[in-house]
C-alpha atoms as one frame of an Amber mdcrd trajectory, in Angstrom:
protein
  31.747 105.020 177.160  30.441 106.790 174.244  28.055 109.935 174.527  25.680
 110.441 171.896  25.633 113.852 170.017  23.016 114.099 167.418  23.065 116.782
 165.059  19.852 117.841 163.303  21.293 119.148 159.613  19.738 120.089 156.504
  21.565 118.246 153.420  23.190 120.931 151.951  21.820 121.510 148.590  24.751
 123.685 147.614  27.822 121.806 149.546  31.680 122.852 149.248  32.908 119.928
 147.688  36.371 118.620 147.309  37.591 119.151 143.222  38.499 115.415 142.123
  41.965 116.687 141.761  42.111 117.123 145.714  41.258 114.040 146.454  43.601
 111.433 147.777  44.900 109.285 145.097  43.798 105.735 145.073  46.011 103.012
 144.514  43.839 100.154 143.572  41.219 101.155 141.143  37.468 101.709 142.816
  36.105  99.171 140.319  38.589  96.473 140.919  38.474  93.843 143.623  42.453
  92.956 143.800  44.590  93.282 145.699  41.815  92.822 148.978  44.099  95.730
 150.852  44.173  99.439 148.973  47.389 100.326 151.539  48.640  97.132 153.212
  51.072  95.431 151.804  50.997  91.293 152.302  51.773  88.163 151.114  51.902
  84.313 151.223  48.030  83.892 152.414  45.770  81.210 154.390  42.238  81.523
 155.483  39.827  80.163 157.587  35.870  80.447 157.814  34.550  81.030 161.058
  30.566  81.519 161.723  29.738  83.086 158.194  33.220  85.269 158.127  36.036
  84.729 156.231  39.495  85.155 157.862  42.580  85.662 156.122  46.123  85.658
 157.113  49.233  87.085 155.243  53.280  87.462 155.786  53.276  91.447 156.838
  55.558  92.506 153.708  54.432  96.104 155.251  56.681  95.679 157.978  59.617
  95.739 156.252  58.346  98.214 153.841  58.143 100.535 156.892  61.656  99.189
 158.477  62.994  99.889 154.750  61.639 103.848 155.167  59.131 102.909 151.937
  61.896 102.091 149.866  64.255  99.315 148.522  63.629  95.664 148.435  62.179
  93.579 150.626  64.462  91.120 152.424  61.901  89.752 154.707  64.237  89.750
 157.772  62.258  92.323 159.774  58.833  90.872 159.653  57.980  89.249 162.835
  54.105  89.704 162.349  50.925  88.512 160.067  48.378  90.883 159.030  44.532
  89.988 159.330  41.562  90.884 156.755  38.088  89.211 157.208  35.456  89.822
 154.750  31.573  88.432 154.839  30.722  89.624 150.811  34.600  89.216 149.466
  34.014  93.061 147.954  34.682  94.859 151.020  37.400  93.570 153.991  37.831
  94.675 157.380  41.292  95.026 158.699  41.909  93.493 162.330  45.545  94.871
 162.230  48.656  92.908 162.561  49.330  89.510 165.425  52.763  89.952 166.602
  53.897  86.676 166.562  57.576  87.706 167.286  56.169  88.670 170.767  53.787
  85.723 171.477  56.795  83.425 170.825  60.149  85.243 172.284  63.434  84.860
 171.899  63.444  81.427 169.558  61.158  83.588 166.943  63.390  85.432 164.073
  61.168  85.980 161.284  56.672  84.887 160.665  56.052  83.858 157.016  53.700
  82.177 155.163  51.384  81.243 157.632  48.494  78.501 157.405  45.551  78.410
 159.756  43.090  76.233 160.466  40.631  75.933 163.757  38.440  72.900 165.600
  35.603  72.184 167.992  37.311  70.090 170.500  34.867  67.518 172.036  33.802
  69.896 174.761  32.744  72.524 172.967  36.120  74.758 173.330  36.740  76.058
 170.259  40.692  76.081 169.226  41.797  78.417 166.227  45.933  77.346 164.726
  48.286  79.411 163.176  51.609  77.839 161.667  54.178  80.012 160.235  57.526
  80.091 158.685  60.072  80.742 161.159  62.637  82.605 158.583  63.568  79.320
 156.658  64.692  76.444 159.197  61.702  75.861 161.275  58.267  76.154 161.409
  56.244  77.585 164.443  52.475  77.672 165.713  50.470  79.821 167.766  47.164
  79.067 169.684  44.467  81.339 170.063  40.890  81.590 171.136  39.271  83.371
 168.394  40.262  83.934 165.068  42.036  87.168 165.887  43.071  85.859 169.111
  44.490  86.654 171.681  46.838  83.928 170.725  49.684  82.760 172.514  52.682
  79.784 171.703  52.351  76.720 172.761  55.750  75.747 172.646  59.066  76.709
 173.774  60.726  76.504 170.846  60.063  75.518 166.914  57.224  73.128 166.269
  59.610  71.332 163.337  63.037  71.968 163.629  66.124  70.445 161.838  66.759
  67.226 163.301  63.774  65.893 163.759  62.898  62.427 162.636  62.468  62.949
 158.751  62.826  66.161 158.332  66.788  66.050 156.968  67.731  66.517 154.267
  65.840  69.258 153.399  66.997  72.641 152.704  64.308  75.101 153.753  61.965
  73.639 156.512  59.377  76.446 156.050  55.926  77.363 154.595  53.420  75.013
 156.274  50.275  73.928 155.138  47.799  72.481 157.390  44.624  70.659 156.911
  42.187  68.717 159.222  40.581  65.566 157.867  37.107  64.181 158.271  38.211
  62.104 161.096  39.334  65.573 163.014  42.997  64.205 162.251  45.900  67.138
 161.840  48.399  67.105 158.858  51.217  69.166 157.915  53.670  69.846 154.998
  56.446  71.913 154.738  59.814  72.341 153.190  61.123  73.723 150.048  64.607
  75.603 148.645  66.879  74.216 145.741  67.313  70.585 145.227  69.225  69.099
 148.272  72.309  67.120 147.671  71.046  63.682 146.877  67.878  65.501 144.873
  67.740  66.458 140.912  65.912  69.359 139.367  63.030  67.299 138.538  62.809
  66.064 142.302  64.570  68.484 144.888  63.410  66.034 147.571  62.296  68.909
 149.914  58.971  68.336 150.526  57.577  66.505 153.379  54.453  65.366 155.070
  53.572  64.672 158.309  50.350  63.815 161.247  49.712  65.653 164.012  49.274
  64.945 167.334  45.728  65.486 169.148  46.999  68.395 170.460  47.842  69.950
 167.014  51.117  71.771 168.247  53.371  69.180 167.717  54.363  66.262 164.746
  52.976  62.527 165.500  55.533  60.071 164.465  58.035  61.273 161.163  57.681
  63.013 158.118  57.971  61.491 155.073  58.826  62.818 151.520  55.908  63.990
 149.580  57.852  63.785 145.625  56.542  66.860 144.120  58.191  67.420 140.810
  60.023  70.889 140.371  59.093  71.967 143.512  60.180  75.029 145.433  58.062
  76.538 147.823  54.492  76.938 149.302  52.850  74.334 150.583  49.077  74.060
 150.998  46.811  71.500 152.174  43.027  70.558 151.312  40.358  67.769 151.668
  38.191  66.967 149.023  35.627  64.069 149.100  37.772  62.513 151.329  41.340
  62.622 149.322  44.381  64.931 149.768  45.121  67.975 147.493  48.874  69.336
 148.133  49.198  72.546 146.100  52.577  74.279 145.785  54.419  76.135 143.657
  57.190  75.313 140.973  61.054  76.395 140.586  62.914  78.485 137.981  65.125
  75.366 136.959  65.226  74.036 133.637  62.331  71.134 132.412  64.978  69.129
 130.830  64.625  66.127 132.869  60.365  66.019 132.333  60.512  63.259 129.711
  62.360  61.193 133.031  58.814  61.663 134.732  57.256  58.322 134.686  54.218
  59.849 136.734  53.419  62.694 134.234  50.280  61.279 133.927  50.305  63.138
 129.784  50.846  66.161 131.548  53.033  68.371 130.143  56.435  70.393 132.017
  55.453  72.873 133.973  56.013  76.323 133.521  58.306  78.524 135.737  56.572
  79.644 138.515  53.735  77.925 138.514  51.240  76.598 140.800  51.224  72.593
 140.867  48.986  70.321 142.645  48.813  65.992 143.471  46.597  64.366 145.026
  46.432  61.301 147.169  44.387  58.676 149.946  47.322  57.797 152.195  49.260
  60.582 152.613  52.067  58.758 154.482  52.876  56.781 151.437  55.336  58.822
 148.860  54.253  56.570 145.715  50.836  57.084 146.500  50.707  61.149 145.236
  49.555  61.098 141.990  50.463  64.457 139.897  47.975  66.270 138.413  49.413
  69.338 136.800  49.533  72.954 137.009  46.691  75.268 137.631  48.196  78.768
 137.607  50.744  78.468 134.570  53.074  81.661 134.834  52.513  82.858 131.409
  53.741  86.657 131.399  52.895  87.071 134.755  49.012  87.691 133.969  50.306
  91.329 134.011  49.847  91.112 137.793  53.740  91.878 138.417  54.719  88.590
 140.171  57.452  85.589 139.671  57.175  82.969 142.575  53.502  82.667 143.865
  51.680  81.482 147.276  48.430  80.233 146.876  45.588  79.002 149.239  42.477
  77.346 148.133  39.809  78.121 150.070  36.048  76.734 149.789  33.297  79.783
 151.173  29.748  79.677 151.181  29.506  77.035 148.508  32.387  78.218 146.068
  36.160  77.679 145.834  38.196  80.550 145.911  41.727  80.991 145.204  44.364
  83.563 147.161  47.329  84.687 145.878  49.955  87.153 145.777  51.298  90.040
 143.320  52.795  93.027 143.253  50.197  95.045 141.944  49.848  97.473 144.927
  53.367  98.553 144.683  53.560  98.727 140.753  50.458 101.265 141.140  52.140
 103.074 143.842  55.578 103.850 142.117  57.859 104.175 144.769  60.909 102.555
 143.685  60.475 100.092 146.252  60.718  96.512 145.347  59.499  92.913 146.408
  56.565  94.420 148.454  53.463  91.932 147.884  49.589  91.822 147.772  47.179
  89.769 148.726  44.600  89.066 145.727  41.519  86.555 144.968  39.967  84.778
 142.251  36.965  82.416 142.062  38.221  78.718 141.292  36.724  76.471 139.357
  36.965  73.344 141.475  35.121  69.597 140.800  35.707  67.894 144.714  34.561
  64.418 142.979  37.444  64.248 140.960  39.774  66.230 142.950  40.004  68.839
 139.534  41.091  72.273 139.649  40.659  73.826 136.453  43.525  76.257 135.124
  42.917  79.849 136.497  43.747  83.039 134.931  44.763  86.104 137.675  43.007
  89.476 137.259  42.686  92.848 138.742  38.676  92.561 138.682  38.876  89.796
 141.067  34.963  87.972 142.952  31.817  89.837 142.770  30.361  90.218 146.296
  28.099  86.988 146.820  26.147  89.135 148.827  24.753  93.134 149.552  26.455
  95.258 152.447  23.685  95.935 155.145  24.408  99.745 155.968  21.695  99.317
 159.178  24.009  97.181 160.985  26.950  98.702 163.184  30.046  98.887 160.367
  34.051  99.254 161.159  35.775 102.270 159.285  38.233  99.590 158.443  35.795
  98.098 156.122  36.266  98.782 152.749  37.122  98.210 149.119  39.492 100.693
 148.401  40.569 103.785 150.038  42.570 107.376 148.878  45.229 108.752 151.590
  44.714 105.584 154.188  47.628 103.954 155.960  47.958 101.830 159.040  51.407
 102.449 159.418  51.163 103.672 163.143  49.506 101.544 165.285  49.223 103.386
 168.490  45.701 104.583 167.585  44.656 100.976 168.319  42.678 100.562 171.871
  43.394  98.018 173.310  40.872  95.391 174.778  42.780  93.083 177.057  39.844
  90.260 176.698  40.706  90.650 172.700  44.461  91.581 172.165  46.957  92.250
 175.135  50.239  92.857 172.650  51.176  96.429 171.867  50.758  95.199 168.094
  48.115  92.583 168.110  44.806  92.014 166.285  41.925  94.042 166.982  38.748
  95.201 167.121  39.266  98.749 168.226  41.531  99.626 165.295  40.779 103.267
 163.702  41.565 104.878 160.462  43.394 108.145 160.349  41.981 110.711 157.836
  43.802 113.907 156.274  41.607 116.187 154.591  40.745 114.792 151.033  40.836
 111.023 152.382  38.361 108.965 151.128  37.179 105.074 152.216  34.688 103.038
 149.502  31.900 100.209 150.493  30.493  98.182 147.732  27.350  97.044 147.234
  25.796  98.763 149.608  21.948  97.929 150.264  19.441 100.404 151.753  16.254
  98.587 150.293  13.094 100.264 149.300  11.914 102.581 151.835  15.409 104.641
 151.750  17.675 105.710 155.235  16.043 108.441 157.630  19.822 108.813 159.143
  23.368 107.959 159.296  25.757 108.119 162.235  29.484 108.473 162.328  31.625
 107.734 164.825  34.617 109.664 164.745  37.038 112.446 166.915  38.913 115.205
 165.767  37.606 117.848 163.601  36.269 118.089 160.554  33.754 117.461 157.377
  32.527 113.933 155.967  30.643 113.882 152.906  28.259 110.839 152.118  28.599
 110.103 147.846  26.725 107.718 145.826  28.529 105.510 143.408  31.434 108.451
 142.493  33.801 109.532 144.612  33.328 112.645 143.081  29.568 113.500 142.988
  27.438 115.701 144.736  27.236 115.213 148.545  24.496 113.037 149.634  24.624
 113.939 152.907  27.060 116.143 154.804  28.190 116.175 158.613  30.404 117.752
 160.681  31.917 116.626 163.373  34.014 118.008 166.521  35.318 115.958 169.230
  38.399 115.462 171.911  36.834 111.724 173.055  34.906 109.177 170.205  31.198
 110.343 169.891  28.256 109.719 167.751  27.300 112.339 165.332  24.214 111.929
 163.550  22.699 113.331 160.459  19.312 112.902 158.963  18.861 111.848 155.581
  16.695 112.827 152.646  15.766 109.210 151.953  14.804 109.547 148.571  18.512
 109.604 147.856  19.371 106.773 149.956  17.595 103.601 148.212  18.329 100.414
 146.856  21.623  99.077 146.342  25.152 101.667 145.959  28.494 102.280 146.444
  29.467 104.770 149.116  31.778 107.171 149.165  32.890 108.568 152.732  34.683
 111.541 151.977  36.618 113.713 154.366  36.618 117.486 152.821  38.002 118.780
 156.527  40.105 116.756 158.578  42.392 117.969 161.980  43.625 114.891 163.981
  40.527 113.221 162.761  40.106 109.071 163.401  37.498 107.552 161.415  36.124
 104.676 163.826  32.571 103.262 162.521  29.400 103.893 160.837  25.657 103.198
 160.655  22.546 104.023 158.740  19.016 104.083 159.903  16.500 102.966 158.314
  12.981 104.443 157.128  10.490 102.430 159.057   7.097 101.271 157.123   3.566
 102.840 157.202   1.848 102.520 160.059   4.779 102.470 162.723   5.251 105.130
 164.823   7.794 107.747 164.316  11.047 106.971 165.849  11.459 108.580 169.507
  14.295 108.682 171.774  14.302 106.974 174.761  15.759 107.742 177.918  15.058
 104.079 179.485  17.194 102.356 181.262  17.539  99.260 179.142  18.302  96.441
 181.706  15.562  96.734 183.473  13.214  97.426 180.515  10.675  94.365 179.429
   8.268  93.533 176.888  10.930  94.645 174.173  10.762  93.532 170.703  13.463
  93.777 167.898  11.620  95.394 164.201  11.197  91.941 163.347   8.266  91.407
 166.480  10.574  88.773 168.060  10.908  89.171 172.153  13.941  90.649 173.343
  14.865  88.258 176.568  18.207  90.111 177.162  18.574  93.908 176.302  21.525
  94.477 178.136  24.017  96.376 175.934  21.733  96.685 172.933  21.926  99.572
 170.748  19.798 101.041 167.795  15.426 100.793 166.707  13.685  98.690 169.313
  10.050  98.230 170.205   9.060  98.742 173.644   5.185  99.080 175.016   4.109
  99.698 171.188   6.491 102.245 169.903   9.729 102.249 168.662  12.149 104.436
 170.376  15.877 104.830 169.475  17.869 103.384 172.392  20.973 105.763 173.523
  24.374 104.575 173.303  26.047 103.351 176.482
């Protein structure tokens, strides 16, 4: 239960601001889109879209980073969880925390790397979410959930794909699953990697496999078959385009001396070392049917992105294709001396679905542009940001657990807060205040401190100042000069003072158009109210749990917090 604390505060004409040099350093530039997280190491991305929101999952390199004491090299051995981010605009990303795969699966799970995610609606209308993962280099597991962020359960008592299963061997590394559901609702999985096995060669290592999944999506249906991918090393993923299967993978470091002997090279030059290549087929279980199409991300001097081998996921969202991948861009910016800790990035891809052609891409720090503006008049989580300074998620004890959402100690959460110190700040981009402007601002926080709202620059003069003090999460409200909060801006939330401060959520309220009564605070019982409408004039049949502005009996009222 939250208690509403309304603080009527004048905008400080002469506010005491932190100088730029006292603000916490940001390791992701304020104008760049990559990496998607300014403070969490993560890699091997996959994605699914659900109800207009894109969820991105990755290997939790940050778990190894913390285990190493924030130093040394990434050995991957202590990674037993996956990270979850989501977005609706492609530039502001919400961190949902982690999925503790080790706890979900129990003793048989040693690691969780390189996830591949998908979801479906069953014939009876039930929604099912599946995340497949590499259990180290020796097997592939799967977890199943009822929402994109869980709770997840293990449908099997052991790994789903293992050595010794039909068609799997010889395969050096049984890992890096790539999953897709075809147009008939059948699931498919590709996997495998490693140096050439005993009967293979540099050109054809013989370590890639593909198999059909049973209707349960949690077991292989029949025998896995060889997928003849030249110079395969790792990073299998699958897409369906125009009814055809598109398989993507990362190539090895080996020499390309055997390229001229490859009969299906289709006029393509030999792929560069550690490049991303792809193949296409209509009949995935027929090894001879696969067509090699070449590389779509050549490894040319690492693009200044600081990566060697890579792992990509191609995803269509809101009508456009995007390529997710990883780099060591964040690690390089932090310059802590640690090495091999990766970060997820995204760039727009050009794809012809009819011909299944993926144009060659150049990866960069700029990333992608926003596909829509952010609505400040909806409640926004504090962990939604484009970049930040002084923000970290290394202590998960601040998660408020909701059993219906997550039951594990370190599982994905709808209730993650951001711990803020003096000088810490977050940034959200493309915030659209509209033409009438914002009337008030609400901060949900606990602890004690002062927060400034700065527009378009983290060192700008404060457009609003709000003080807060509470031992529990409360809502603090400040009135605004609406003339400063109009149109589209980049917004910075800067904590100029903070003692045990946690930032949970925020929301603006809009100046109402002329002709509508001033907002009035309401004490009505919304569960029993009648004749309630939203500001678009739509009658609200069920007002239980609603918050914010509403029209009741012809007057605009501000409903209290629950």
